[in-house]
PDB file of C-alpha atoms in Angstrom:
ATOM      1  CA  ASP A 264     -26.170 -13.966   1.370  1.00  0.00           C
ATOM      2  CA  CYS A 265     -22.766 -14.136   2.986  1.00  0.00           C
ATOM      3  CA  PRO A 266     -20.563 -14.107  -0.165  1.00  0.00           C
ATOM      4  CA  THR A 267     -22.394 -11.045  -1.499  1.00  0.00           C
ATOM      5  CA  ALA A 268     -22.081  -9.271   1.857  1.00  0.00           C
ATOM      6  CA  MET A 269     -18.340 -10.023   1.960  1.00  0.00           C
ATOM      7  CA  ALA A 270     -17.836  -8.686  -1.560  1.00  0.00           C
ATOM      8  CA  THR A 271     -19.334  -5.349  -0.569  1.00  0.00           C
ATOM      9  CA  GLN A 272     -17.129  -4.868   2.497  1.00  0.00           C
ATOM     10  CA  HIS A 273     -14.366  -2.327   2.004  1.00  0.00           C
ATOM     11  CA  VAL A 274     -11.084  -2.558   3.894  1.00  0.00           C
ATOM     12  CA  VAL A 275      -9.023   0.647   3.977  1.00  0.00           C
ATOM     13  CA  VAL A 276      -5.402   0.207   5.035  1.00  0.00           C
ATOM     14  CA  VAL A 277      -3.986   3.473   6.352  1.00  0.00           C
ATOM     15  CA  GLY A 278      -0.243   3.414   5.764  1.00  0.00           C
ATOM     16  CA  HIS A 279       1.518   1.478   3.048  1.00  0.00           C
ATOM     17  CA  GLY A 280       4.716   0.512   4.802  1.00  0.00           C
ATOM     18  CA  PRO A 281       5.986  -3.045   5.269  1.00  0.00           C
ATOM     19  CA  ILE A 282       3.267  -3.878   7.827  1.00  0.00           C
ATOM     20  CA  GLY A 283       0.489  -2.448   5.657  1.00  0.00           C
ATOM     21  CA  GLN A 284       1.783  -4.456   2.665  1.00  0.00           C
ATOM     22  CA  SER A 285       1.990  -7.622   4.765  1.00  0.00           C
ATOM     23  CA  PHE A 286      -1.608  -7.128   5.877  1.00  0.00           C
ATOM     24  CA  ILE A 287      -2.721  -6.665   2.260  1.00  0.00           C
ATOM     25  CA  GLU A 288      -0.900  -9.840   1.192  1.00  0.00           C
ATOM     26  CA  LYS A 289      -2.606 -11.805   3.972  1.00  0.00           C
ATOM     27  CA  LEU A 290      -6.019 -10.461   2.860  1.00  0.00           C
ATOM     28  CA  MET A 291      -5.258 -11.485  -0.729  1.00  0.00           C
ATOM     29  CA  GLU A 292      -4.219 -14.998   0.385  1.00  0.00           C
ATOM     30  CA  LYS A 293      -7.583 -15.475   2.095  1.00  0.00           C
ATOM     31  CA  LYS A 294      -9.449 -14.526  -1.104  1.00  0.00           C
ATOM     32  CA  ALA A 295     -12.210 -13.102   1.093  1.00  0.00           C
ATOM     33  CA  GLY A 296     -13.547 -10.841  -1.644  1.00  0.00           C
ATOM     34  CA  PHE A 297     -13.045  -7.566   0.205  1.00  0.00           C
ATOM     35  CA  LYS A 298     -12.636  -4.353  -1.728  1.00  0.00           C
ATOM     36  CA  VAL A 299      -9.199  -3.163  -0.581  1.00  0.00           C
ATOM     37  CA  SER A 300      -7.781   0.357  -0.703  1.00  0.00           C
ATOM     38  CA  VAL A 301      -4.450   1.457   0.739  1.00  0.00           C
ATOM     39  CA  LEU A 302      -3.614   5.024   1.693  1.00  0.00           C
ATOM     40  CA  CYS A 303       0.053   5.761   0.996  1.00  0.00           C
ATOM     41  CA  GLU A 304       1.676   9.012   2.115  1.00  0.00           C
ATOM     42  CA  GLU A 305       4.928   8.391   0.260  1.00  0.00           C
ATOM     43  CA  PRO A 306       5.133   8.953  -3.516  1.00  0.00           C
ATOM     44  CA  ARG A 307       5.668   5.228  -4.239  1.00  0.00           C
ATOM     45  CA  PRO A 308       4.273   1.877  -3.099  1.00  0.00           C
ATOM     46  CA  ALA A 309       5.686   0.171   0.017  1.00  0.00           C
ATOM     47  CA  TYR A 310       9.386  -0.625  -0.249  1.00  0.00           C
ATOM     48  CA  ASN A 311      12.076  -2.458   1.662  1.00  0.00           C
ATOM     49  CA  ARG A 312      13.583   0.238   3.866  1.00  0.00           C
ATOM     50  CA  VAL A 313      16.338  -2.084   5.120  1.00  0.00           C
ATOM     51  CA  MET A 314      17.842  -2.155   1.601  1.00  0.00           C
ATOM     52  CA  LEU A 315      17.933   1.655   1.285  1.00  0.00           C
ATOM     53  CA  THR A 316      21.433   1.999   2.750  1.00  0.00           C
ATOM     54  CA  GLN A 317      22.836  -0.530   0.278  1.00  0.00           C
ATOM     55  CA  TYR A 318      20.838   1.100  -2.525  1.00  0.00           C
ATOM     56  CA  PHE A 319      22.380   4.521  -1.901  1.00  0.00           C
ATOM     57  CA  GLN A 320      25.890   3.142  -1.255  1.00  0.00           C
ATOM     58  CA  ASP A 321      25.961   1.185  -4.476  1.00  0.00           C
ATOM     59  CA  LEU A 322      27.555   3.197  -7.295  1.00  0.00           C
ATOM     60  CA  ASP A 323      26.621   0.679  -9.992  1.00  0.00           C
ATOM     61  CA  GLY A 324      23.479   2.017 -11.694  1.00  0.00           C
ATOM     62  CA  ASP A 325      22.684  -1.320 -13.356  1.00  0.00           C
ATOM     63  CA  LYS A 326      22.737  -3.065  -9.988  1.00  0.00           C
ATOM     64  CA  LYS A 327      20.469  -0.367  -8.497  1.00  0.00           C
ATOM     65  CA  ASP A 328      17.908  -0.953 -11.225  1.00  0.00           C
ATOM     66  CA  SER A 329      17.855  -4.680 -10.410  1.00  0.00           C
ATOM     67  CA  MET A 330      17.393  -4.061  -6.653  1.00  0.00           C
ATOM     68  CA  LYS A 331      13.642  -4.346  -6.490  1.00  0.00           C
ATOM     69  CA  LEU A 332      12.953  -2.083  -3.515  1.00  0.00           C
ATOM     70  CA  SER A 333       9.160  -2.165  -3.876  1.00  0.00           C
ATOM     71  CA  TYR A 334       7.315  -5.127  -2.394  1.00  0.00           C
ATOM     72  CA  TRP A 335       4.615  -4.836  -5.078  1.00  0.00           C
ATOM     73  CA  SER A 336       4.564  -2.381  -7.954  1.00  0.00           C
ATOM     74  CA  GLU A 337       1.568  -0.168  -8.710  1.00  0.00           C
ATOM     75  CA  ALA A 338       0.689  -2.625 -11.497  1.00  0.00           C
ATOM     76  CA  GLN A 339       0.810  -5.604  -9.103  1.00  0.00           C
ATOM     77  CA  LEU A 340      -1.435  -3.827  -6.607  1.00  0.00           C
ATOM     78  CA  LYS A 341      -3.905  -3.098  -9.396  1.00  0.00           C
ATOM     79  CA  GLU A 342      -3.722  -6.712 -10.677  1.00  0.00           C
ATOM     80  CA  ASN A 343      -4.620  -7.867  -7.159  1.00  0.00           C
ATOM     81  CA  GLY A 344      -7.583  -5.484  -6.999  1.00  0.00           C
ATOM     82  CA  VAL A 345      -5.957  -3.085  -4.529  1.00  0.00           C
ATOM     83  CA  ASP A 346      -6.754   0.597  -4.989  1.00  0.00           C
ATOM     84  CA  LEU A 347      -3.564   2.566  -4.210  1.00  0.00           C
ATOM     85  CA  VAL A 348      -4.413   6.086  -3.040  1.00  0.00           C
ATOM     86  CA  TYR A 349      -1.608   8.589  -2.566  1.00  0.00           C
ATOM     87  CA  GLY A 350      -2.377  10.807   0.407  1.00  0.00           C
ATOM     88  CA  ARG A 351      -2.112  11.300   4.154  1.00  0.00           C
ATOM     89  CA  GLY A 352      -4.753  10.034   6.570  1.00  0.00           C
ATOM     90  CA  THR A 353      -6.100  12.853   8.721  1.00  0.00           C
ATOM     91  CA  ALA A 354      -9.060  11.310  10.572  1.00  0.00           C
ATOM     92  CA  ILE A 355     -10.865   8.003  11.054  1.00  0.00           C
ATOM     93  CA  HIS A 356     -14.570   8.081  11.792  1.00  0.00           C
ATOM     94  CA  ARG A 357     -15.304   4.575  13.071  1.00  0.00           C
ATOM     95  CA  GLU A 358     -19.070   4.871  13.449  1.00  0.00           C
ATOM     96  CA  ALA A 359     -19.458   6.375   9.978  1.00  0.00           C
ATOM     97  CA  LYS A 360     -16.832   3.916   8.624  1.00  0.00           C
ATOM     98  CA  GLU A 361     -14.998   6.736   6.860  1.00  0.00           C
ATOM     99  CA  VAL A 362     -11.387   7.761   6.502  1.00  0.00           C
ATOM    100  CA  GLU A 363     -10.496  11.373   5.766  1.00  0.00           C
ATOM    101  CA  PHE A 364      -7.264  12.176   3.983  1.00  0.00           C
ATOM    102  CA  THR A 365      -5.445  14.825   2.055  1.00  0.00           C
ATOM    103  CA  ASP A 366      -4.303  13.852  -1.417  1.00  0.00           C
ATOM    104  CA  ALA A 367      -0.831  14.479  -2.835  1.00  0.00           C
ATOM    105  CA  ALA A 368      -1.892  18.008  -3.818  1.00  0.00           C
ATOM    106  CA  GLY A 369      -3.022  18.737  -0.231  1.00  0.00           C
ATOM    107  CA  LYS A 370      -6.754  18.635  -1.006  1.00  0.00           C
ATOM    108  CA  SER A 371      -9.041  17.001   1.538  1.00  0.00           C
ATOM    109  CA  ALA A 372     -11.004  13.936   0.505  1.00  0.00           C
TER     110      ALA A 372
END
C-alpha cells in the first residue's frame, strides 16, 4: 500500500550546496521514507560558504579545525540514509526518471 510505495520512491538531489542540504534536511524531518541520493560536484559535502573568508583569514590552525564548515559530514549523511555521490550531473531524463552524471574520475554513470 501507500507506505510501501513511498519507501520505494527515490529522490535524487542534483547539487549539494546550501539549498540542496536544506532540501535534504526537510525531507528527513518529514520521515517520508524516501530513498535519498545527493549528487555533489565538489570533493566534500555541502559547506557554509559565507564562513570561507573568515576560515582563510584566520591564522590560528586550532580555531580553523573547530570551525565546522560542513553542514553535515559524510558520516551524518550516511546515518540519515542519504547516499552521497561525488560527480557532476550531465542530463536529467524526466520520463525515464534517470539522472546521468560523470563521477569524480570523469566516467559517465
